[in-house]
């Protein structure tokens, strides 16, 4: 679960960041895990020896990756200490590293440019075992619900694809829901309140995804065969608007509530909860049906 803005928030005051919470994220684990299950099922037959889950979160996606490629060496990275701790508790037999996706992706290039070897000092920083793994070649690189937080996909995706072994696959799933009411309301409330100045840059933390055509162009230009599709999931949430708020507290709301004081955060969330209740028609049992579009991409070397 990669976001550079990841640090503990202080109690009783404004905080520029809000830590990823494994507990918050897994409140809807079944719903969040279904897309990665569908993604892995779509992979071609691969005799994988080395696979990695980048942005592994609490390990739910890593668990499926390890089951899909039972004979492979499995590793995973995430930039959140809380997520890595949860993943290690869940899968103590696997290798999990606390590492930023961009650093991991571009580490090999930086090492080569510096004329150094993994483990050597480069630019004042020591490049250790995780960077050594970055320079390796993988039969599968899995990125589930994470790369939408990482900038410059025109550079990022070819760099990730370059880490594949011959015949290997990059498997990506990203939420593509910024036009949905739940996200539109975040932006509207951020712009219309006493916190407007604080939240002026919140929406830019997660930019819109390029089109499927653009991803095809990027990967084709890098010499990779690409398979892309988009699926809208309809999640039946039993607690109505409150459940929608809880869902996005573990993801999309983070850049909007992180800079706020506790009082501002409470007011923002109350306004958001009321707006969500008006935007989503309740189901007969008092729940809500949450549409959630996601973009899938598999690139084979």
Short mmCIF file of C-alpha atoms in Angstrom, two decimals:
data_model
loop_
_atom_site.label_atom_id
_atom_site.label_comp_id
_atom_site.label_asym_id
_atom_site.label_seq_id
_atom_site.Cartn_x
_atom_site.Cartn_y
_atom_site.Cartn_z
CA UNK A 1 0.00 0.00 0.00
CA UNK A 2 2.14 2.77 -1.28
CA UNK A 3 1.72 6.41 -0.51
CA UNK A 4 4.70 8.54 0.32
CA UNK A 5 2.48 10.44 2.72
CA UNK A 6 2.65 7.78 5.41
CA UNK A 7 3.35 8.73 9.00
CA UNK A 8 1.60 8.58 12.34
CA UNK A 9 -0.92 11.30 12.93
CA UNK A 10 -0.70 13.14 16.21
CA UNK A 11 -3.68 13.28 18.53
CA UNK A 12 -5.33 16.63 19.01
CA UNK A 13 -3.85 18.68 16.20
CA UNK A 14 -3.38 19.07 12.50
CA UNK A 15 -1.27 16.40 10.86
CA UNK A 16 -0.02 16.57 7.27
CA UNK A 17 -0.20 12.80 6.96
CA UNK A 18 -2.26 9.90 8.24
CA UNK A 19 -0.78 6.44 8.51
CA UNK A 20 -2.15 3.52 6.57
CA UNK A 21 -4.09 1.27 8.94
CA UNK A 22 -4.10 -2.45 8.28
CA UNK A 23 -7.07 -2.81 10.65
CA UNK A 24 -9.09 -0.21 8.73
CA UNK A 25 -8.20 -1.73 5.38
CA UNK A 26 -9.25 -5.29 6.24
CA UNK A 27 -12.71 -4.24 7.45
CA UNK A 28 -13.79 -5.04 3.88
CA UNK A 29 -11.22 -7.70 3.09
CA UNK A 30 -13.54 -10.00 1.13
CA UNK A 31 -14.61 -7.17 -1.17
CA UNK A 32 -11.08 -5.81 -1.55
CA UNK A 33 -9.61 -9.25 -2.26
CA UNK A 34 -12.02 -10.32 -5.00
CA UNK A 35 -10.41 -8.15 -7.72
CA UNK A 36 -6.92 -9.55 -7.13
CA UNK A 37 -8.36 -13.05 -7.17
CA UNK A 38 -9.88 -12.26 -10.58
CA UNK A 39 -6.60 -10.73 -11.77
CA UNK A 40 -4.50 -13.75 -10.82
CA UNK A 41 -7.02 -16.09 -12.45
CA UNK A 42 -6.51 -14.23 -15.74
CA UNK A 43 -2.74 -14.74 -15.82
CA UNK A 44 -1.42 -17.12 -18.47
CA UNK A 45 0.29 -20.35 -17.48
CA UNK A 46 3.72 -19.36 -16.16
CA UNK A 47 6.41 -21.66 -14.75
CA UNK A 48 7.26 -19.11 -12.10
CA UNK A 49 10.36 -19.35 -9.94
CA UNK A 50 10.36 -15.84 -8.49
CA UNK A 51 7.30 -13.65 -7.86
CA UNK A 52 6.80 -10.40 -5.95
CA UNK A 53 3.84 -8.43 -4.61
CA UNK A 54 4.53 -4.68 -4.64
CA UNK A 55 2.31 -2.62 -2.37
CA UNK A 56 1.29 -5.80 -0.58
CA UNK A 57 -0.82 -4.19 2.13
CA UNK A 58 -1.73 -6.59 4.97
CA UNK A 59 -0.77 -9.62 2.88
CA UNK A 60 -4.16 -10.66 1.48
CA UNK A 61 -2.91 -10.33 -2.10
CA UNK A 62 0.44 -11.98 -1.26
CA UNK A 63 -1.39 -14.96 0.18
CA UNK A 64 -3.22 -15.48 -3.12
CA UNK A 65 -0.03 -14.94 -5.13
CA UNK A 66 1.77 -17.59 -3.08
CA UNK A 67 -1.11 -20.04 -3.56
CA UNK A 68 -1.22 -19.40 -7.32
CA UNK A 69 2.53 -20.04 -7.68
CA UNK A 70 3.15 -22.57 -4.93
CA UNK A 71 6.59 -23.56 -6.19
CA UNK A 72 7.97 -20.04 -6.52
CA UNK A 73 10.04 -17.88 -4.19
CA UNK A 74 7.61 -15.20 -2.97
CA UNK A 75 8.54 -11.75 -1.67
CA UNK A 76 6.64 -8.53 -1.07
CA UNK A 77 7.17 -4.84 -0.32
CA UNK A 78 5.09 -2.00 1.10
CA UNK A 79 5.85 1.52 2.33
CA UNK A 80 3.61 1.23 5.43
CA UNK A 81 5.14 -0.20 8.60
CA UNK A 82 1.67 -1.12 9.88
CA UNK A 83 0.84 -3.03 6.70
CA UNK A 84 4.18 -4.86 6.71
CA UNK A 85 3.72 -5.85 10.35
CA UNK A 86 0.26 -7.22 9.58
CA UNK A 87 1.54 -9.11 6.52
CA UNK A 88 4.39 -10.67 8.51
CA UNK A 89 1.95 -11.86 11.17
CA UNK A 90 -0.29 -13.31 8.51
CA UNK A 91 2.45 -15.02 6.46
CA UNK A 92 5.54 -15.40 8.67
CA UNK A 93 7.18 -17.80 6.22
CA UNK A 94 7.45 -15.17 3.46
CA UNK A 95 9.82 -12.24 2.90
CA UNK A 96 8.30 -8.77 3.45
CA UNK A 97 10.33 -5.56 3.12
CA UNK A 98 9.43 -2.02 4.16
CA UNK A 99 10.19 -0.17 0.94
CA UNK A 100 8.72 2.51 -1.30
CA UNK A 101 7.58 1.30 -4.73
CA UNK A 102 9.30 4.07 -6.67
CA UNK A 103 12.57 3.47 -4.88
CA UNK A 104 12.31 -0.26 -5.56
CA UNK A 105 11.32 0.24 -9.19
CA UNK A 106 14.12 2.64 -10.07
CA UNK A 107 16.82 1.27 -7.74
CA UNK A 108 18.48 -0.84 -10.42
CA UNK A 109 18.73 2.15 -12.74
CA UNK A 110 20.25 4.28 -9.99
CA UNK A 111 22.76 1.59 -9.13
CA UNK A 112 23.82 1.18 -12.74
CA UNK A 113 24.07 4.94 -13.27
CA UNK A 114 26.30 5.24 -10.21
CA UNK A 115 28.47 2.34 -11.30
CA UNK A 116 27.81 0.67 -7.97
CA UNK A 117 26.72 -2.77 -6.92
CA UNK A 118 23.82 -3.65 -4.61
CA UNK A 119 24.92 -3.30 -1.00
CA UNK A 120 27.32 -0.46 -1.80
CA UNK A 121 26.90 3.16 -0.72
CA UNK A 122 25.19 5.23 -3.42
CA UNK A 123 24.45 8.91 -3.01
CA UNK A 124 24.95 8.66 0.73
CA UNK A 125 22.45 5.84 1.14
CA UNK A 126 23.19 2.18 1.56
CA UNK A 127 21.45 -0.02 -0.99
CA UNK A 128 20.78 -3.31 0.74
CA UNK A 129 19.06 -6.62 0.14
CA UNK A 130 15.78 -5.09 -1.02
CA UNK A 131 17.62 -3.22 -3.77
CA UNK A 132 19.39 -6.45 -4.67
CA UNK A 133 15.98 -8.00 -5.18
CA UNK A 134 14.99 -4.93 -7.19
CA UNK A 135 17.79 -5.66 -9.65
CA UNK A 136 16.57 -9.26 -10.03
CA UNK A 137 14.22 -10.51 -12.72
CA UNK A 138 10.76 -11.75 -11.80
CA UNK A 139 8.38 -14.17 -13.45
CA UNK A 140 5.39 -12.31 -11.97
CA UNK A 141 5.16 -8.79 -10.56
CA UNK A 142 1.80 -8.21 -8.86
CA UNK A 143 0.55 -4.69 -8.09
CA UNK A 144 -2.92 -4.81 -6.59
CA UNK A 145 -4.76 -1.54 -5.87
CA UNK A 146 -1.57 0.47 -5.44
CA UNK A 147 -0.15 2.02 -8.62
CA UNK A 148 -2.90 4.65 -8.84
CA UNK A 149 -1.04 6.33 -5.94
CA UNK A 150 2.29 6.33 -7.83
CA UNK A 151 3.02 9.12 -10.37
CA UNK A 152 4.28 9.12 -13.95
CA UNK A 153 2.92 5.88 -15.36
CA UNK A 154 4.58 6.54 -18.71
CA UNK A 155 7.89 6.01 -16.92
CA UNK A 156 6.74 3.62 -14.19
CA UNK A 157 5.13 0.87 -16.25
CA UNK A 158 8.04 0.32 -18.69
CA UNK A 159 10.42 0.29 -15.71
CA UNK A 160 8.33 -2.37 -13.98
CA UNK A 161 8.02 -4.40 -17.19
CA UNK A 162 11.79 -4.27 -17.60
CA UNK A 163 12.12 -6.25 -14.37
CA UNK A 164 10.33 -9.24 -15.87
CA UNK A 165 12.12 -12.40 -16.88
CA UNK A 166 11.41 -13.64 -20.43
CA UNK A 167 7.82 -14.88 -20.49
CA UNK A 168 7.05 -13.10 -17.24
CA UNK A 169 3.97 -11.01 -16.52
CA UNK A 170 3.17 -7.71 -14.84
CA UNK A 171 -0.29 -7.99 -13.27
CA UNK A 172 -1.95 -4.73 -12.22
CA UNK A 173 -5.33 -3.78 -10.77
CA UNK A 174 -6.21 -0.14 -10.01
CA UNK A 175 -9.37 1.56 -8.78
CA UNK A 176 -10.76 3.72 -11.59
CA UNK A 177 -13.49 5.42 -9.61
CA UNK A 178 -12.63 9.12 -9.36
CA UNK A 179 -15.80 10.03 -11.27
CA UNK A 180 -18.01 8.08 -8.86
CA UNK A 181 -20.17 10.08 -6.38
CA UNK A 182 -18.11 8.91 -3.41
CA UNK A 183 -14.99 10.60 -4.79
CA UNK A 184 -16.72 13.59 -6.33
CA UNK A 185 -18.22 14.40 -2.94
CA UNK A 186 -14.79 14.30 -1.27
CA UNK A 187 -13.55 16.98 -3.67
CA UNK A 188 -16.67 19.12 -3.34
CA UNK A 189 -16.65 19.09 0.46
CA UNK A 190 -12.90 19.80 0.49
CA UNK A 191 -13.44 22.91 -1.64
CA UNK A 192 -16.46 24.16 0.30
CA UNK A 193 -15.49 24.50 3.93
CA UNK A 194 -13.20 26.23 6.40
CA UNK A 195 -10.49 23.73 5.46
CA UNK A 196 -10.43 24.68 1.76
CA UNK A 197 -6.91 26.16 1.91
CA UNK A 198 -5.53 23.14 3.77
CA UNK A 199 -7.05 20.75 1.26
CA UNK A 200 -6.25 22.67 -1.92
CA UNK A 201 -3.84 19.96 -3.08
CA UNK A 202 -5.62 16.91 -1.67
CA UNK A 203 -7.25 15.77 -4.92
CA UNK A 204 -3.91 15.91 -6.74
CA UNK A 205 -2.44 13.23 -4.44
CA UNK A 206 -4.28 10.71 -6.57
CA UNK A 207 -4.50 11.88 -10.20
CA UNK A 208 -6.85 10.42 -12.80
CA UNK A 209 -5.65 7.31 -14.58
CA UNK A 210 -4.60 7.45 -18.22
CA UNK A 211 -6.96 5.82 -20.70
CA UNK A 212 -6.74 2.13 -21.56
CA UNK A 213 -5.52 3.19 -25.00
CA UNK A 214 -2.67 5.11 -23.40
CA UNK A 215 -1.63 2.14 -21.27
CA UNK A 216 -1.65 -0.04 -24.37
CA UNK A 217 0.53 2.50 -26.14
CA UNK A 218 2.98 2.71 -23.20
CA UNK A 219 3.38 -1.05 -22.90
CA UNK A 220 3.46 -1.74 -26.62
CA UNK A 221 6.19 0.86 -26.92
CA UNK A 222 8.14 -1.05 -24.28
CA UNK A 223 7.78 -4.24 -26.32
CA UNK A 224 5.22 -5.90 -24.07
CA UNK A 225 1.95 -7.62 -25.02
CA UNK A 226 -0.87 -6.02 -23.04
CA UNK A 227 -4.29 -7.30 -22.04
CA UNK A 228 -6.57 -4.66 -20.49
CA UNK A 229 -10.13 -4.71 -19.19
CA UNK A 230 -12.37 -2.74 -16.87
CA UNK A 231 -14.83 -4.24 -14.40
CA UNK A 232 -17.38 -2.52 -12.17
CA UNK A 233 -18.00 -4.37 -8.92
CA UNK A 234 -21.20 -3.72 -6.99
CA UNK A 235 -20.48 -4.15 -3.29
CA UNK A 236 -23.51 -4.68 -1.05
CA UNK A 237 -22.65 -2.89 2.19
CA UNK A 238 -24.96 -3.58 5.10
CA UNK A 239 -24.62 -0.32 7.05
CA UNK A 240 -25.50 2.17 4.34
CA UNK A 241 -23.69 5.51 4.24
CA UNK A 242 -21.70 4.68 7.36
CA UNK A 243 -20.17 1.67 5.60
CA UNK A 244 -19.23 3.77 2.57
CA UNK A 245 -17.40 6.20 4.85
CA UNK A 246 -15.62 3.33 6.63
CA UNK A 247 -14.61 1.87 3.27
CA UNK A 248 -12.97 5.06 2.05
CA UNK A 249 -11.41 5.83 5.43
CA UNK A 250 -9.09 2.96 4.52
CA UNK A 251 -8.18 4.44 1.13
CA UNK A 252 -9.51 7.42 -0.81
CA UNK A 253 -10.40 9.72 2.09
CA UNK A 254 -6.87 9.69 3.50
CA UNK A 255 -5.46 12.70 1.61
CA UNK A 256 -8.53 14.74 2.55
CA UNK A 257 -8.63 14.06 6.28
CA UNK A 258 -4.90 13.75 6.98
CA UNK A 259 -4.16 17.51 7.05
CA UNK A 260 -7.12 18.32 9.33
CA UNK A 261 -7.30 18.75 13.08
CA UNK A 262 -9.43 16.30 15.01
CA UNK A 263 -12.34 18.75 15.13
CA UNK A 264 -12.11 19.55 11.43
CA UNK A 265 -11.84 15.86 10.60
CA UNK A 266 -15.01 15.07 12.53
CA UNK A 267 -16.91 17.86 10.78
CA UNK A 268 -15.59 16.88 7.35
CA UNK A 269 -16.63 13.25 7.86
CA UNK A 270 -20.08 14.24 9.11
CA UNK A 271 -20.67 16.36 6.01
CA UNK A 272 -19.34 13.56 3.83
CA UNK A 273 -21.55 10.96 5.54
CA UNK A 274 -24.65 13.10 4.98
CA UNK A 275 -23.77 13.72 1.33
CA UNK A 276 -23.15 10.01 0.72
CA UNK A 277 -26.53 9.14 2.26
CA UNK A 278 -28.20 11.48 -0.25
CA UNK A 279 -26.14 10.23 -3.22
CA UNK A 280 -26.65 6.47 -2.79
CA UNK A 281 -30.15 5.01 -2.79
CA UNK A 282 -30.61 2.68 0.21
CA UNK A 283 -31.44 -0.95 -0.44
CA UNK A 284 -34.60 -2.46 1.14
CA UNK A 285 -32.56 -3.83 4.05
CA UNK A 286 -31.08 -0.41 4.82
CA UNK A 287 -27.76 -1.08 3.16
CA UNK A 288 -26.25 0.42 0.04
CA UNK A 289 -24.92 -0.88 -3.27
CA UNK A 290 -21.50 0.68 -3.91
CA UNK A 291 -20.41 0.63 -7.58
CA UNK A 292 -16.63 0.33 -7.82
CA UNK A 293 -14.97 0.43 -11.28
CA UNK A 294 -11.48 -1.07 -11.54
CA UNK A 295 -8.95 -1.20 -14.37
CA UNK A 296 -7.01 -4.43 -14.95
CA UNK A 297 -3.83 -4.84 -16.93
CA UNK A 298 -1.59 -7.80 -17.70
CA UNK A 299 1.64 -7.18 -19.64
CA UNK A 300 3.70 -10.16 -20.80
CA UNK A 301 7.33 -9.94 -21.80
#
